[in-house]
PDB file of C-alpha atoms in Angstrom:
ATOM      1  CA  MET A   1      -4.478 -36.133 -15.748  1.00 42.00           C
ATOM      2  CA  ARG A   2      -5.241 -34.022 -12.677  1.00 45.00           C
ATOM      3  CA  PHE A   3      -7.336 -35.082  -9.742  1.00 44.00           C
ATOM      4  CA  GLY A   4      -8.850 -32.291  -7.656  1.00 45.00           C
ATOM      5  CA  LEU A   5      -6.390 -29.708  -6.362  1.00 46.00           C
ATOM      6  CA  THR A   6      -3.431 -31.980  -5.621  1.00 46.00           C
ATOM      7  CA  LYS A   7      -0.849 -33.466  -7.927  1.00 50.00           C
ATOM      8  CA  VAL A   8      -0.763 -37.209  -8.319  1.00 50.00           C
ATOM      9  CA  THR A   9       2.589 -38.462  -7.126  1.00 54.00           C
ATOM     10  CA  PRO A  10       3.754 -42.018  -6.899  1.00 54.00           C
ATOM     11  CA  ALA A  11       3.567 -43.427  -3.385  1.00 51.00           C
ATOM     12  CA  ARG A  12       6.891 -43.653  -1.637  1.00 52.00           C
ATOM     13  CA  GLY A  13       6.897 -46.868   0.309  1.00 55.00           C
ATOM     14  CA  GLY A  14       3.179 -46.560   0.942  1.00 60.00           C
ATOM     15  CA  LEU A  15       3.604 -43.718   3.482  1.00 72.00           C
ATOM     16  CA  TRP A  16       1.383 -40.670   3.277  1.00 76.00           C
ATOM     17  CA  ASN A  17       3.128 -37.354   3.911  1.00 80.00           C
ATOM     18  CA  PRO A  18       0.627 -34.585   4.716  1.00 83.00           C
ATOM     19  CA  MET A  19       3.351 -31.894   4.680  1.00 85.00           C
ATOM     20  CA  GLU A  20       4.168 -32.735   1.065  1.00 85.00           C
ATOM     21  CA  GLU A  21       0.545 -32.152   0.111  1.00 85.00           C
ATOM     22  CA  ILE A  22       0.498 -28.825   1.993  1.00 89.00           C
ATOM     23  CA  VAL A  23       3.639 -27.677   0.155  1.00 87.00           C
ATOM     24  CA  GLN A  24       2.094 -28.705  -3.183  1.00 86.00           C
ATOM     25  CA  MET A  25      -1.094 -26.792  -2.376  1.00 88.00           C
ATOM     26  CA  GLN A  26       0.922 -23.711  -1.414  1.00 87.00           C
ATOM     27  CA  ASP A  27       2.849 -23.885  -4.696  1.00 83.00           C
ATOM     28  CA  MET A  28      -0.365 -24.138  -6.703  1.00 83.00           C
ATOM     29  CA  LEU A  29      -1.901 -21.147  -4.882  1.00 82.00           C
ATOM     30  CA  ASN A  30       1.264 -19.096  -5.413  1.00 78.00           C
ATOM     31  CA  ASN A  31       1.209 -19.901  -9.137  1.00 74.00           C
ATOM     32  CA  MET A  32      -2.466 -18.989  -9.358  1.00 73.00           C
ATOM     33  CA  PHE A  33      -1.876 -15.548  -7.821  1.00 68.00           C
ATOM     34  CA  LYS A  34       1.204 -14.904  -9.981  1.00 63.00           C
ATOM     35  CA  GLU A  35      -0.920 -15.309 -13.096  1.00 51.00           C
ATOM     36  CA  ARG A  36      -3.411 -12.658 -11.989  1.00 49.00           C
ATOM     37  CA  SER A  37      -2.664  -8.970 -11.847  1.00 45.00           C
ATOM     38  CA  PHE A  38      -2.944  -7.857  -8.231  1.00 45.00           C
ATOM     39  CA  GLY A  39      -0.784  -4.771  -8.751  1.00 43.00           C
ATOM     40  CA  GLU A  40      -0.358  -1.691  -6.619  1.00 39.00           C
ATOM     41  CA  ARG A  41      -2.741   0.381  -8.687  1.00 42.00           C
ATOM     42  CA  TRP A  42      -6.176   1.696  -7.875  1.00 42.00           C
ATOM     43  CA  SER A  43      -9.052  -0.556  -8.768  1.00 42.00           C
ATOM     44  CA  GLU A  44     -12.603   0.504  -9.498  1.00 42.00           C
ATOM     45  CA  THR A  45     -13.783  -0.715  -6.101  1.00 42.00           C
ATOM     46  CA  GLY A  46     -12.244  -1.865  -2.890  1.00 47.00           C
ATOM     47  CA  ILE A  47      -9.465  -0.692  -0.656  1.00 50.00           C
ATOM     48  CA  LEU A  48      -5.875  -0.681  -1.826  1.00 60.00           C
ATOM     49  CA  ALA A  49      -2.655   0.771  -0.532  1.00 70.00           C
ATOM     50  CA  PRO A  50      -0.093   2.071  -3.019  1.00 77.00           C
ATOM     51  CA  LEU A  51       3.618   1.678  -2.495  1.00 84.00           C
ATOM     52  CA  VAL A  52       5.443   4.284  -0.411  1.00 90.00           C
ATOM     53  CA  ASP A  53       9.053   5.480  -0.761  1.00 92.00           C
ATOM     54  CA  VAL A  54      10.855   6.887   2.308  1.00 92.00           C
ATOM     55  CA  LYS A  55      14.108   8.743   1.645  1.00 92.00           C
ATOM     56  CA  ASP A  56      16.535  10.151   4.206  1.00 90.00           C
ATOM     57  CA  GLU A  57      17.748  13.551   3.041  1.00 90.00           C
ATOM     58  CA  GLY A  58      19.983  14.474   5.971  1.00 87.00           C
ATOM     59  CA  SER A  59      17.947  16.802   8.182  1.00 89.00           C
ATOM     60  CA  GLU A  60      14.570  15.642   6.832  1.00 92.00           C
ATOM     61  CA  LEU A  61      12.674  12.633   5.507  1.00 92.00           C
ATOM     62  CA  LEU A  62      10.941  12.617   2.125  1.00 94.00           C
ATOM     63  CA  VAL A  63       7.930  10.300   1.782  1.00 93.00           C
ATOM     64  CA  THR A  64       6.566   9.823  -1.737  1.00 94.00           C
ATOM     65  CA  THR A  65       3.565   7.832  -2.981  1.00 91.00           C
ATOM     66  CA  ASP A  66       1.434   7.715  -6.126  1.00 89.00           C
ATOM     67  CA  LEU A  67      -2.201   8.802  -5.748  1.00 86.00           C
ATOM     68  CA  PRO A  68      -3.660   8.869  -9.279  1.00 82.00           C
ATOM     69  CA  GLY A  69      -7.048  10.521  -9.579  1.00 79.00           C
ATOM     70  CA  VAL A  70      -7.043  11.843  -6.006  1.00 84.00           C
ATOM     71  CA  GLU A  71      -7.777  15.498  -5.288  1.00 86.00           C
ATOM     72  CA  LYS A  72      -5.770  17.471  -2.730  1.00 88.00           C
ATOM     73  CA  GLY A  73      -8.802  17.906  -0.449  1.00 89.00           C
ATOM     74  CA  ASP A  74      -9.393  14.137  -0.302  1.00 88.00           C
ATOM     75  CA  VAL A  75      -6.006  13.355   1.286  1.00 91.00           C
ATOM     76  CA  ASP A  76      -5.465  13.260   5.045  1.00 91.00           C
ATOM     77  CA  LEU A  77      -2.016  13.079   6.667  1.00 92.00           C
ATOM     78  CA  ASP A  78      -1.410  12.255  10.331  1.00 91.00           C
ATOM     79  CA  VAL A  79       1.908  11.977  12.181  1.00 91.00           C
ATOM     80  CA  SER A  80       2.247  10.407  15.632  1.00 88.00           C
ATOM     81  CA  ASP A  81       4.832   8.230  17.394  1.00 85.00           C
ATOM     82  CA  ASN A  82       7.245   8.034  14.422  1.00 86.00           C
ATOM     83  CA  MET A  83       4.420   6.887  12.165  1.00 90.00           C
ATOM     84  CA  LEU A  84       2.910   8.637   9.137  1.00 91.00           C
ATOM     85  CA  THR A  85      -0.640   7.700   8.144  1.00 91.00           C
ATOM     86  CA  ILE A  86      -1.780   8.626   4.644  1.00 91.00           C
ATOM     87  CA  SER A  87      -5.523   8.295   3.989  1.00 89.00           C
ATOM     88  CA  ALA A  88      -7.270   9.187   0.753  1.00 87.00           C
ATOM     89  CA  ASN A  89     -10.584   8.870  -1.049  1.00 84.00           C
ATOM     90  CA  ARG A  90     -11.165   8.844  -4.770  1.00 80.00           C
ATOM     91  CA  ASN A  91     -14.572   9.529  -6.234  1.00 76.00           C
ATOM     92  CA  SER A  92     -15.438   9.473  -9.915  1.00 72.00           C
ATOM     93  CA  VAL A  93     -18.645   9.815 -11.885  1.00 67.00           C
ATOM     94  CA  ASN A  94     -18.887   8.610 -15.504  1.00 67.00           C
ATOM     95  CA  GLU A  95     -21.770   9.594 -17.741  1.00 65.00           C
ATOM     96  CA  GLU A  96     -22.587   7.939 -21.022  1.00 66.00           C
ATOM     97  CA  LYS A  97     -25.433   8.981 -23.329  1.00 65.00           C
ATOM     98  CA  ASP A  98     -26.402   6.644 -26.159  1.00 65.00           C
ATOM     99  CA  GLU A  99     -29.704   6.418 -28.109  1.00 68.00           C
ATOM    100  CA  GLY A 100     -31.836   7.941 -25.396  1.00 67.00           C
ATOM    101  CA  TYR A 101     -30.246   5.997 -22.585  1.00 62.00           C
ATOM    102  CA  LEU A 102     -28.369   7.727 -19.805  1.00 69.00           C
ATOM    103  CA  ARG A 103     -25.944   5.703 -17.766  1.00 69.00           C
ATOM    104  CA  ARG A 104     -24.184   7.131 -14.758  1.00 65.00           C
ATOM    105  CA  GLU A 105     -21.614   5.095 -12.882  1.00 71.00           C
ATOM    106  CA  ARG A 106     -20.090   6.160  -9.618  1.00 73.00           C
ATOM    107  CA  THR A 107     -17.067   4.593  -7.996  1.00 75.00           C
ATOM    108  CA  TYR A 108     -15.612   5.283  -4.595  1.00 76.00           C
ATOM    109  CA  SER A 109     -12.200   4.003  -3.541  1.00 76.00           C
ATOM    110  CA  SER A 110     -10.333   4.634  -0.342  1.00 80.00           C
ATOM    111  CA  PHE A 111      -7.215   3.562   1.445  1.00 81.00           C
ATOM    112  CA  SER A 112      -5.226   4.165   4.568  1.00 83.00           C
ATOM    113  CA  ARG A 113      -1.533   3.366   4.766  1.00 86.00           C
ATOM    114  CA  THR A 114       0.626   3.727   7.877  1.00 88.00           C
ATOM    115  CA  VAL A 115       4.395   3.889   7.472  1.00 89.00           C
ATOM    116  CA  THR A 116       6.857   3.587  10.333  1.00 89.00           C
ATOM    117  CA  LEU A 117       9.461   6.323  10.023  1.00 89.00           C
ATOM    118  CA  PRO A 118      13.118   5.574  10.829  1.00 87.00           C
ATOM    119  CA  ASN A 119      13.548   8.783  12.852  1.00 85.00           C
ATOM    120  CA  ALA A 120      11.505  10.983  15.149  1.00 87.00           C
ATOM    121  CA  VAL A 121      10.024  13.799  13.084  1.00 89.00           C
ATOM    122  CA  SER A 122       8.487  17.171  13.815  1.00 85.00           C
ATOM    123  CA  VAL A 123       5.198  18.364  12.380  1.00 86.00           C
ATOM    124  CA  GLU A 124       6.475  21.931  12.635  1.00 87.00           C
ATOM    125  CA  GLY A 125       7.929  22.834   9.250  1.00 87.00           C
ATOM    126  CA  ALA A 126       6.463  19.781   7.508  1.00 90.00           C
ATOM    127  CA  LYS A 127       5.391  20.263   3.885  1.00 92.00           C
ATOM    128  CA  ALA A 128       3.121  18.226   1.637  1.00 93.00           C
ATOM    129  CA  LYS A 129       2.568  18.608  -2.097  1.00 93.00           C
ATOM    130  CA  LEU A 130       0.241  16.693  -4.440  1.00 92.00           C
ATOM    131  CA  GLU A 131       1.248  17.244  -8.049  1.00 92.00           C
ATOM    132  CA  ASN A 132       0.334  15.142 -11.105  1.00 90.00           C
ATOM    133  CA  GLY A 133      -0.915  12.296  -8.896  1.00 88.00           C
ATOM    134  CA  VAL A 134       2.283  12.111  -6.803  1.00 92.00           C
ATOM    135  CA  LEU A 135       2.153  12.989  -3.107  1.00 93.00           C
ATOM    136  CA  SER A 136       5.431  14.234  -1.590  1.00 94.00           C
ATOM    137  CA  VAL A 137       5.642  14.795   2.159  1.00 94.00           C
ATOM    138  CA  THR A 138       8.747  16.422   3.654  1.00 93.00           C
ATOM    139  CA  LEU A 139       9.144  15.921   7.405  1.00 92.00           C
ATOM    140  CA  PRO A 140      11.994  17.580   9.351  1.00 91.00           C
ATOM    141  CA  LYS A 141      13.811  15.277  11.754  1.00 89.00           C
ATOM    142  CA  MET A 142      13.667  16.159  15.417  1.00 85.00           C
ATOM    143  CA  GLN A 143      16.941  17.383  16.821  1.00 77.00           C
ATOM    144  CA  ILE A 144      17.914  15.181  19.730  1.00 72.00           C
ATOM    145  CA  GLU A 145      20.106  16.978  22.216  1.00 69.00           C
ATOM    146  CA  GLU A 146      23.335  15.228  23.028  1.00 69.00           C
ATOM    147  CA  ASN A 147      24.170  14.467  26.636  1.00 73.00           C
ATOM    148  CA  LYS A 148      25.747  17.432  28.348  1.00 75.00           C
ATOM    149  CA  LYS A 149      28.249  16.942  31.141  1.00 78.00           C
ATOM    150  CA  ILE A 150      27.701  18.574  34.464  1.00 80.00           C
ATOM    151  CA  LEU A 151      30.823  19.953  36.084  1.00 81.00           C
ATOM    152  CA  ILE A 152      31.325  19.262  39.752  1.00 88.00           C
ATOM    153  CA  GLU A 153      32.430  22.319  41.764  1.00 80.00           C
TER     154      GLU A 153
END
């Protein structure tokens, strides 16, 4: 038998331990969220941020993310202070005609995700491609000049 949101445990020496109840509550909340599907996919409404992969390819960084249903013109990329911000909007209109009824549903989803890059990058020579719902951004690393010695005459 369950009582409220906490488990019934036998009393240990008659002492109440509030931390034990907090840990039990945290476990129950974790289990509740594990059972539901809060994946990294787009939902019909709300703001979500898909997962981002950052790969070091020697002289450049490759950032890849999935943007299903997003058009090229609805994506905005911004680079500043070793950070890449990817913003996108997704709009869809569904029409359904049945026995004289016309139903039109519109959904609008958006997100903005900022990723800290491991190296300083240059916007010059950067490339971005959105193909089959996958955004690939190639950013060349900035060349940092090594210290040069000054000869004393």
